[in-house]
mmCIF file of C-alpha atoms in Angstrom:
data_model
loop_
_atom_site.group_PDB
_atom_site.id
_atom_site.type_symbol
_atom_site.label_atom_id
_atom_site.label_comp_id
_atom_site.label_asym_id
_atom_site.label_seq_id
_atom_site.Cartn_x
_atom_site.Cartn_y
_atom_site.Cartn_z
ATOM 1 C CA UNK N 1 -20.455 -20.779 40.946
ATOM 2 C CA UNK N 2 -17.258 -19.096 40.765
ATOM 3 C CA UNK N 3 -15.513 -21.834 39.094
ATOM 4 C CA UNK N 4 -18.244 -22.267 36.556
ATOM 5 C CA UNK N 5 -17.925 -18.635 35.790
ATOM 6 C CA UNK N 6 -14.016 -18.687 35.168
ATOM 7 C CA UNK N 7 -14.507 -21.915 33.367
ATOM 8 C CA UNK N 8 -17.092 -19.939 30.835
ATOM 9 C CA UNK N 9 -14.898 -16.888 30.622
ATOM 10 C CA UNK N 10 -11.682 -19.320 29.686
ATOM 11 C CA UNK N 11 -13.824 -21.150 26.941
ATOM 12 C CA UNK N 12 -15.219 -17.590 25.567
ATOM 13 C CA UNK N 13 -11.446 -16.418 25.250
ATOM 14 C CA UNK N 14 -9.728 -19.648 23.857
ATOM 15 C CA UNK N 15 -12.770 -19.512 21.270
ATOM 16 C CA UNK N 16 -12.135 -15.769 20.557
ATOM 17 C CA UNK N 17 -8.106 -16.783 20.162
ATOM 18 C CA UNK N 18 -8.458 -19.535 17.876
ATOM 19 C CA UNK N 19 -11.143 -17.839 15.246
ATOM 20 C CA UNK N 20 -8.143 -15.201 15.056
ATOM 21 C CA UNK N 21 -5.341 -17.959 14.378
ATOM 22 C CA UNK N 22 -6.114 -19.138 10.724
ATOM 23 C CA UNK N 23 -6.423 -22.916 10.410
ATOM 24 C CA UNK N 24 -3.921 -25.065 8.456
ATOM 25 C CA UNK N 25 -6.111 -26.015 5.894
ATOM 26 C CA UNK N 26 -7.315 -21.925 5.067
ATOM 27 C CA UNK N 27 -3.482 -20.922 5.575
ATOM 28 C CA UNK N 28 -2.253 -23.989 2.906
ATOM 29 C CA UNK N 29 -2.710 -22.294 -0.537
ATOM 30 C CA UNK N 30 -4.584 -19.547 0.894
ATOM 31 C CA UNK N 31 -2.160 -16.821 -1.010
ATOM 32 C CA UNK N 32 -1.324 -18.438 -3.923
ATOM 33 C CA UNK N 33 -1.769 -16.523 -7.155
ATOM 34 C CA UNK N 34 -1.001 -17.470 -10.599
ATOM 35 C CA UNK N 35 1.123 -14.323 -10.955
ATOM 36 C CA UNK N 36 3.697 -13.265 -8.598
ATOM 37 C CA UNK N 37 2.600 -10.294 -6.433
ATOM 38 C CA UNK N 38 5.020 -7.070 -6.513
ATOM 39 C CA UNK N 39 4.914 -4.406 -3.825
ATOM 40 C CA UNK N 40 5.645 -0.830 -4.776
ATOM 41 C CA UNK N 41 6.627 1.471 -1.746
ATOM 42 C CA UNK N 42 5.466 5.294 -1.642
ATOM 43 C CA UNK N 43 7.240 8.439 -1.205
ATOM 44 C CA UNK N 44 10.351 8.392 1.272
ATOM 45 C CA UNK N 45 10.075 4.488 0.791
ATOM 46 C CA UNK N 46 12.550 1.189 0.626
ATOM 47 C CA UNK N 47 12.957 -2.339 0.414
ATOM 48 C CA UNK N 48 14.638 -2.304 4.012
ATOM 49 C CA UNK N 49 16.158 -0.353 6.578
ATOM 50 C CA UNK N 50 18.328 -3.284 8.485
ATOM 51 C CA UNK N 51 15.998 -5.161 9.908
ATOM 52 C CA UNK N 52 12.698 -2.842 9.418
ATOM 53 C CA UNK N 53 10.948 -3.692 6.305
ATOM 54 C CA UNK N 54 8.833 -0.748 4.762
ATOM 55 C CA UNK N 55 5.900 -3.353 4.539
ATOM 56 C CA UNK N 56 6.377 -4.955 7.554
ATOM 57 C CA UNK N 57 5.753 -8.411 7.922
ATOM 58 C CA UNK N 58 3.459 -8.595 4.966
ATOM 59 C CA UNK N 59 6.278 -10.233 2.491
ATOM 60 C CA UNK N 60 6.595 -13.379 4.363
ATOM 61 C CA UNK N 61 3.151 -13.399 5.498
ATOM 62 C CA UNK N 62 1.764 -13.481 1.686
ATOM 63 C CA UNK N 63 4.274 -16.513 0.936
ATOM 64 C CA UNK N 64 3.546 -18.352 3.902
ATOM 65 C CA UNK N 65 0.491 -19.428 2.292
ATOM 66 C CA UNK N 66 1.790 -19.341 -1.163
ATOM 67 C CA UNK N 67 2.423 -16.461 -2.760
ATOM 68 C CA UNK N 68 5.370 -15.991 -5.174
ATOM 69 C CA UNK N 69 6.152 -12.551 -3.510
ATOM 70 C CA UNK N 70 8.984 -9.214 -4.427
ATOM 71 C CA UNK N 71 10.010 -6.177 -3.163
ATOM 72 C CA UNK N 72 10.780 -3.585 -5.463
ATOM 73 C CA UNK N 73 13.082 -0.833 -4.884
ATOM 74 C CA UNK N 74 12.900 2.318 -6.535
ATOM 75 C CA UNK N 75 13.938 6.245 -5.927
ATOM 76 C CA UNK N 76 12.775 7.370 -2.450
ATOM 77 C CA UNK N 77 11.662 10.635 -4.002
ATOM 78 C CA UNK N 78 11.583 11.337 -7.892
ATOM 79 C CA UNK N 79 8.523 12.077 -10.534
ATOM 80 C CA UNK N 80 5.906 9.148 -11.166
ATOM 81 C CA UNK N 81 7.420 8.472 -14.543
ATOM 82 C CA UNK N 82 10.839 8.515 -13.139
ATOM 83 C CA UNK N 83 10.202 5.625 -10.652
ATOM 84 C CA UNK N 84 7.527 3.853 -13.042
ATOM 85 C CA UNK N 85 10.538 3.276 -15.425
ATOM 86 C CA UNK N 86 12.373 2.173 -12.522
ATOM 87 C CA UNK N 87 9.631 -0.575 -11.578
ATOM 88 C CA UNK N 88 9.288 -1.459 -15.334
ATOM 89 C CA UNK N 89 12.816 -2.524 -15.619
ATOM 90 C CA UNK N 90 12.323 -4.837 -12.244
ATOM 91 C CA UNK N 91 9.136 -6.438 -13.250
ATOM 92 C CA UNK N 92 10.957 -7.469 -16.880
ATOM 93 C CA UNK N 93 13.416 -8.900 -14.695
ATOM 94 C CA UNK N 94 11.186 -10.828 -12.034
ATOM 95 C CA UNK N 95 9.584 -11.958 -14.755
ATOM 96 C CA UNK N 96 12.570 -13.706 -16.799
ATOM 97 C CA UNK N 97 13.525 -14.747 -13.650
ATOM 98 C CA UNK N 98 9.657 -16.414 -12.896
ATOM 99 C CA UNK N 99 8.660 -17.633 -15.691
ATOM 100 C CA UNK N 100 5.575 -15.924 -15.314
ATOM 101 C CA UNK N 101 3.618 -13.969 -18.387
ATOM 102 C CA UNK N 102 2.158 -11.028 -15.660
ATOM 103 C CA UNK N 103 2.569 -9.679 -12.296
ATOM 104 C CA UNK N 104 0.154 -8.420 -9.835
ATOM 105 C CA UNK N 105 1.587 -4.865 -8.766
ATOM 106 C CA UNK N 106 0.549 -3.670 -5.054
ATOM 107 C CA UNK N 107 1.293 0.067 -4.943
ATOM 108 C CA UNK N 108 1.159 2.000 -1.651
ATOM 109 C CA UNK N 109 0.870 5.814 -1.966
ATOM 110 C CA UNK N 110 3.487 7.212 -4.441
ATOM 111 C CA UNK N 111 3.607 3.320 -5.246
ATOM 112 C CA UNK N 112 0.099 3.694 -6.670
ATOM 113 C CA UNK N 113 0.583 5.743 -9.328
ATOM 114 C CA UNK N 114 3.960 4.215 -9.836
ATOM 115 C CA UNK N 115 2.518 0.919 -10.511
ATOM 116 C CA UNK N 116 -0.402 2.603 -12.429
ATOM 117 C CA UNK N 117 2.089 3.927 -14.986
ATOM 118 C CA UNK N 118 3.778 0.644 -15.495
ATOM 119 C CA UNK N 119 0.450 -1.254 -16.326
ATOM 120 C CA UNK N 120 -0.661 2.108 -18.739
ATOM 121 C CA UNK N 121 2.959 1.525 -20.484
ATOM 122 C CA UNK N 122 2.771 -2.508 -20.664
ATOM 123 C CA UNK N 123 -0.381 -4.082 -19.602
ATOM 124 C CA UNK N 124 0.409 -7.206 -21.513
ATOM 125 C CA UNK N 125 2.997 -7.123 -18.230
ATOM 126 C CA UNK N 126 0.389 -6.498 -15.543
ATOM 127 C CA UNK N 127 -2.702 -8.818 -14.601
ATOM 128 C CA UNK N 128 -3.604 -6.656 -11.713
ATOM 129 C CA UNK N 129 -3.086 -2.877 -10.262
ATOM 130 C CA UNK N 130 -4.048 -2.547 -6.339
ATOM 131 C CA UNK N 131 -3.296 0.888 -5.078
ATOM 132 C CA UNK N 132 -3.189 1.086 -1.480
ATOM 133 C CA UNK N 133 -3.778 4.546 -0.113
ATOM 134 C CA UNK N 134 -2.953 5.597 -3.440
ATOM 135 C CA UNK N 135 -2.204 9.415 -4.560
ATOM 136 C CA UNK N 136 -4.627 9.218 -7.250
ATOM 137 C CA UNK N 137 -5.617 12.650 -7.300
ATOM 138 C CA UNK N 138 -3.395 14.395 -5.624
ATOM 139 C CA UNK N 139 -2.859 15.272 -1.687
ATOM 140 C CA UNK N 140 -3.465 18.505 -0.387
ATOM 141 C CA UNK N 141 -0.266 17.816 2.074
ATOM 142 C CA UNK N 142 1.692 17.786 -1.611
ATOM 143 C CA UNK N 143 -0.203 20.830 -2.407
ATOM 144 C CA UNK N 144 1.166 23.072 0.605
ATOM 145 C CA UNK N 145 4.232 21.652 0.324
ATOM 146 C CA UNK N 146 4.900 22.640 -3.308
ATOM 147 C CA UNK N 147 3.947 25.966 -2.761
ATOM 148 C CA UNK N 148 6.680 25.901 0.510
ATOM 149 C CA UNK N 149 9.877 27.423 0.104
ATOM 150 C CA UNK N 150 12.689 25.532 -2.074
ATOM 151 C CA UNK N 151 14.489 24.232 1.006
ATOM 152 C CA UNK N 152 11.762 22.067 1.581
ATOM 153 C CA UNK N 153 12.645 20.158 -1.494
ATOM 154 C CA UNK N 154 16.610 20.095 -0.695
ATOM 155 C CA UNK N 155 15.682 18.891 3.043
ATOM 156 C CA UNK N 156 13.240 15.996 0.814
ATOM 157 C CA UNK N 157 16.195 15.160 -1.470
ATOM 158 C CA UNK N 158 18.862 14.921 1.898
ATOM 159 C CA UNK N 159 15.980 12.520 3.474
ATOM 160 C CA UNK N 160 15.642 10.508 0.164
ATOM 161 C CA UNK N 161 19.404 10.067 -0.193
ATOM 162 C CA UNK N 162 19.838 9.156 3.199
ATOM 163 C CA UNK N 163 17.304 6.541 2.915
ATOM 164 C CA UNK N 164 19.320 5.302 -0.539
ATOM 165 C CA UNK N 165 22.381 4.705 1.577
ATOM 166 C CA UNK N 166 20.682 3.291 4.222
ATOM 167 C CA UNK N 167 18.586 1.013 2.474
ATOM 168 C CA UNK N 168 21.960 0.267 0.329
ATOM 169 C CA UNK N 169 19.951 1.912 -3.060
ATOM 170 C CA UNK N 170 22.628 4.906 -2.936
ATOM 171 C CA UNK N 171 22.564 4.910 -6.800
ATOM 172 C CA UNK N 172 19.439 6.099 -7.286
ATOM 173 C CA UNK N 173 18.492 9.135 -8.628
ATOM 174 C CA UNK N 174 16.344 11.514 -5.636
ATOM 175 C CA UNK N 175 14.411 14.281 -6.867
ATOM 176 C CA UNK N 176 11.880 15.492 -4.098
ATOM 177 C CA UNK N 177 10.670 18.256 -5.849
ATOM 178 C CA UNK N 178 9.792 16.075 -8.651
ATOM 179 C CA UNK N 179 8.000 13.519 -6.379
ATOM 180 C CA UNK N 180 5.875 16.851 -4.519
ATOM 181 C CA UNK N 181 4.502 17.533 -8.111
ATOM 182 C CA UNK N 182 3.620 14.232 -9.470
ATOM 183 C CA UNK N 183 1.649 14.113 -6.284
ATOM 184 C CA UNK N 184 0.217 17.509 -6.207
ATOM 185 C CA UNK N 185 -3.529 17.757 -7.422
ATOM 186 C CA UNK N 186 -2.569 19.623 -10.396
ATOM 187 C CA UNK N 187 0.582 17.094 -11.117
ATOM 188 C CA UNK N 188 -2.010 14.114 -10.671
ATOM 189 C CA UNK N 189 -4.716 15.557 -13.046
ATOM 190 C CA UNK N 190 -2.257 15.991 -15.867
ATOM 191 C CA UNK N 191 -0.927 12.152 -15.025
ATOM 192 C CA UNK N 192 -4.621 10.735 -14.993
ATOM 193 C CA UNK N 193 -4.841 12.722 -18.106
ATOM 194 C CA UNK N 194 -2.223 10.691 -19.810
ATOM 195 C CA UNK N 195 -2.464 7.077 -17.780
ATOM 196 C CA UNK N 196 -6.383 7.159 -17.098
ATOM 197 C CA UNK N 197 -7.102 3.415 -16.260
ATOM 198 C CA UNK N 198 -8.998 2.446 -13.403
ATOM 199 C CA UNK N 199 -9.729 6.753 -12.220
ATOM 200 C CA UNK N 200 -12.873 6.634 -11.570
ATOM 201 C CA UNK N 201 -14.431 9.830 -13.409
ATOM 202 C CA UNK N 202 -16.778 11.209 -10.149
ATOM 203 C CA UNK N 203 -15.333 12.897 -7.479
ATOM 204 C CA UNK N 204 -15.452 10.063 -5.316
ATOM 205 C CA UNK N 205 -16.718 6.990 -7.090
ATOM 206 C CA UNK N 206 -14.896 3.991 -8.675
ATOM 207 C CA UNK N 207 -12.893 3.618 -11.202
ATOM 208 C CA UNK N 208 -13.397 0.681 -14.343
ATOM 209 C CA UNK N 209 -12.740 -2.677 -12.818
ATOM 210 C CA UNK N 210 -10.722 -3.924 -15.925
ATOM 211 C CA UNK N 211 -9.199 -1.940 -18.741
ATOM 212 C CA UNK N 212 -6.890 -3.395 -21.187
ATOM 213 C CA UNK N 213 -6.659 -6.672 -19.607
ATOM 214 C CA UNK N 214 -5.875 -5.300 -16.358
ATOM 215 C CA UNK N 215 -7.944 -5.369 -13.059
ATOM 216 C CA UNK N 216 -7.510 -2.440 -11.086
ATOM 217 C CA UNK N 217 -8.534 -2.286 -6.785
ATOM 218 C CA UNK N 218 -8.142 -0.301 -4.142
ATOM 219 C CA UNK N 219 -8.553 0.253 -0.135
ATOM 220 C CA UNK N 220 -7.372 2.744 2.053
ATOM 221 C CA UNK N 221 -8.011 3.973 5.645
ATOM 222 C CA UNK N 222 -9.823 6.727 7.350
ATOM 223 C CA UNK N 223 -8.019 7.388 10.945
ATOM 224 C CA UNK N 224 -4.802 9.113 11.408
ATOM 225 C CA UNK N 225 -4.491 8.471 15.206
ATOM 226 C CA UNK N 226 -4.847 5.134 15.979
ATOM 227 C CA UNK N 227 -2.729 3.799 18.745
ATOM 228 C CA UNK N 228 -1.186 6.250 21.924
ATOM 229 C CA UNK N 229 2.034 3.741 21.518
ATOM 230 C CA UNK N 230 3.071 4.883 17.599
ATOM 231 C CA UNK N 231 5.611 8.249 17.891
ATOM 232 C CA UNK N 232 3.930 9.056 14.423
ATOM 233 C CA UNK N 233 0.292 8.959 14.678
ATOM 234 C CA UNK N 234 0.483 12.366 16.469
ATOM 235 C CA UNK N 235 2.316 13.981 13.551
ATOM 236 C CA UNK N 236 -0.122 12.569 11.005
ATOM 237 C CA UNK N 237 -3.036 13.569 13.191
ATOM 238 C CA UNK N 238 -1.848 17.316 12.962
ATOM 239 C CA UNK N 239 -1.139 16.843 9.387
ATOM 240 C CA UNK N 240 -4.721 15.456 8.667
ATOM 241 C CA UNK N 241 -5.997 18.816 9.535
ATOM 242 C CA UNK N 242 -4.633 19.960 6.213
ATOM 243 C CA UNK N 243 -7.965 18.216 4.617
ATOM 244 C CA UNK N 244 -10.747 20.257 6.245
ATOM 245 C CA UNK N 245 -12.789 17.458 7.721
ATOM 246 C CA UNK N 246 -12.180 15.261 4.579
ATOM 247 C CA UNK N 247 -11.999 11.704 5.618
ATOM 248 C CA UNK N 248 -8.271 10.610 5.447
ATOM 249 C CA UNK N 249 -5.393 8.891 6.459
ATOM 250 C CA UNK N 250 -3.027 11.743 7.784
ATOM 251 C CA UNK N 251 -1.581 11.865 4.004
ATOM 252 C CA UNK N 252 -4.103 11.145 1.674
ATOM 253 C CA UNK N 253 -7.911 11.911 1.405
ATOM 254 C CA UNK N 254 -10.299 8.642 0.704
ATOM 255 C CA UNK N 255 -11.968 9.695 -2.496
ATOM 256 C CA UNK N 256 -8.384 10.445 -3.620
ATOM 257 C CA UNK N 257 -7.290 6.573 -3.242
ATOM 258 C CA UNK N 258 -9.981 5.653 -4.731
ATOM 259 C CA UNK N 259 -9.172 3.364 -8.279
ATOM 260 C CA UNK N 260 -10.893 0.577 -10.092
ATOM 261 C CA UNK N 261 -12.795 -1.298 -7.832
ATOM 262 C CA UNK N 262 -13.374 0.419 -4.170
ATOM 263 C CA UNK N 263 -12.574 -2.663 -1.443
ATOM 264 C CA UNK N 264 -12.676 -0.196 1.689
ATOM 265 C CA UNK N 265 -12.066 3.431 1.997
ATOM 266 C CA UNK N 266 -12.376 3.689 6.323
ATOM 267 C CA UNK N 267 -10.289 1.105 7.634
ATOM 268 C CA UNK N 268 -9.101 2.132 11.329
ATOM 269 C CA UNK N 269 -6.029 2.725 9.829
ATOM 270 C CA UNK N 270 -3.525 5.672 9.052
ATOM 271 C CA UNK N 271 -0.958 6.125 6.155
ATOM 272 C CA UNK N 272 1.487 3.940 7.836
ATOM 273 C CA UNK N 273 -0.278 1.260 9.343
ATOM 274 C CA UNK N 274 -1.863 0.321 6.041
ATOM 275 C CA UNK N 275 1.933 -1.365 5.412
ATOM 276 C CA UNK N 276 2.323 -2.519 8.932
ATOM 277 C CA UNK N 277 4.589 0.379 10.075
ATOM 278 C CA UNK N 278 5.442 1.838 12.798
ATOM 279 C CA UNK N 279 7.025 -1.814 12.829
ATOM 280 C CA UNK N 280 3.377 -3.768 13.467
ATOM 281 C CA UNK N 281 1.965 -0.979 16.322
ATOM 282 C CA UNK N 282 -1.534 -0.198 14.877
ATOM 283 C CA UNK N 283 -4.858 -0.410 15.263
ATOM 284 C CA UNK N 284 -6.074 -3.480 17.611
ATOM 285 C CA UNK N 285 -9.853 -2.925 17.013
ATOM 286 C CA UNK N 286 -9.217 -2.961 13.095
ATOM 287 C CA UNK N 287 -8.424 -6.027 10.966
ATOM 288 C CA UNK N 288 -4.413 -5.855 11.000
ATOM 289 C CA UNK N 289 -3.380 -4.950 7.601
ATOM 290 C CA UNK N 290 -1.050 -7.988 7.265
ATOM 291 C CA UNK N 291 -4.634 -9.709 7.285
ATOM 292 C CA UNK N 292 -6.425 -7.225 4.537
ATOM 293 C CA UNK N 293 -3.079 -8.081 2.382
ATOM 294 C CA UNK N 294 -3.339 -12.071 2.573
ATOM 295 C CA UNK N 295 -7.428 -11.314 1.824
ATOM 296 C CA UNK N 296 -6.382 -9.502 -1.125
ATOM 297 C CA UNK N 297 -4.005 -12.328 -2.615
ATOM 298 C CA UNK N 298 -6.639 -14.928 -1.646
ATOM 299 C CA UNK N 299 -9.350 -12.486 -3.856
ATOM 300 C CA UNK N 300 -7.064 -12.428 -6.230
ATOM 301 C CA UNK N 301 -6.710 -16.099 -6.491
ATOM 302 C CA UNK N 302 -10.510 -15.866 -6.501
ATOM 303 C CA UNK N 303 -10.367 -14.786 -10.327
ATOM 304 C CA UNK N 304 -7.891 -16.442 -11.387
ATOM 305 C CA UNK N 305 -4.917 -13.967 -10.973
#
């Protein structure tokens, strides 16, 4: 009896294991667009810091089945306009060195907006706009803070050019007061005024799922605490009280990430893990986010993308 009962429990795990492990035939392929995929990082952001990568583990994972993938590195802190420019100038340059006629752009936080501006400016660049977590109306965390003193924006522009040097981006211009507007409610309502793709015009509703020739998506989560092991999630679970009950991440409210098509708006998941950080600790009883990010690729295959 005993036996048989062990024997059932092993079978019910090794089945649970393997429906988690993607075959070889799903993983072959699974990722591979028609256009490369670009990933914009957010406020206080970078390529890499040594060995940490600001999306962890989701680079590699993307081109393991496929996907032509890059890493864009832009000012840690600066206006939207500022480090759209930036982005511009890299996506003309993946692209001469590609081949390729468009670019999917993956933008998470700041990096929304940031890729927004780039496919308002050139969409005959841009196939697709995905805003992760996006600031897409503003953050009431960007709201206090630009009403704080002014040595909160010296303290954000010693953080941002500490993260240049690190990240060996030194020669980039920081600007954290710039970056707290741009992602201030008021900052973000003059933006959408100017670069209005994809916002959807309710207060919580979707955006248009194509303008211009571009698609536009989004997904975002809905739990700042989300694993006892992360140093951060207590920080952004204090922080999260800034939004009155408002579902959000610990940064950004869910209606405000909302853009083009709506994927999800309440994954498990707080403003870092929805990049993998703090280096891969998140969520266990949420679909890891290096998994939403290879769905994503695969729907954008799905269209042709």
């Amino acid at each position: 009896m005993k036996n048989r009962f062990w024997l059932a429990l092993s079978s019910l795990f090794l089945s649970f294991t393997i429906g988690l492990l993607p075959s070889t035939a799903s993983a072959a392929g699974y990722t591979q667009t028609k256009y490369p995929i670009v990933l914009v990082h957010g406020l206080f952001g970078f390529d890499k810091l040594g060995p940490v990568e600001y999306f962890y583990g989701i680079p590699d994972a993307l081109r393991s089945g496929g996907a032509q993938v890059y890493v864009t590195t832009i000012s840690a802190a600066n206006s939207t306009e500022v480090r759209g420019e930036q982005l511009l100038t890299q996506v003309r340059q993946i692209l001469a060195a590609t081949g390729a006629a468009k670019v999917n752009l993956i933008g998470h936080s700041h990096g929304g907006p940031t890729a927004r501006y780039v496919a308002s400016v050139r969409p005959d660049l841009v196939a697709s706009v995905t805003t992760v977590a996006g600031v897409n109306k503003g953050s009431k965390v960007a709201d206090i803070l630009t009403g704080a003193p002014n040595t909160s924006a010296a303290i954000g522009d010693a953080l941002a050019s500490l993260i240049g040097i690190l990240s060996g981006n030194k020669g980039l211009p920081q600007n954290a007061g710039a970056s707290l507007t741009s992602l201030s409610t008021a900052g973000s309502l003059a933006f959408n005024s100017r670069h209005p793709q994809g916002v959807p015009t309710t207060a919580c509703g979707e955006g248009a799922y194509q303008e211009r020739g571009v698609y536009y998506f989004s997904w975002s989560g809905a739990q700042p605490y989300t694993n006892v092991l992360d140093i951060a999630d207590p920080a952004l679970a204090t922080i999260s009280l800034a939004f009155g009950g408002a579902k959000n991440d610990g940064l950004v409210s869910s209606c405000s990430s909302h853009l083009g098509k709506v994927i999800r708006d309440d994954y498990a998941m707080n403003h870092l893990d929805e990049v993998n950080q703090l280096v891969g600790i998140v969520n266990l009883f949420e679909t890891n986010p290096v998994t939403v990010f290879r769905q994503h690729a695969n729907r954008l295959q799905g269209i042709g993308l």
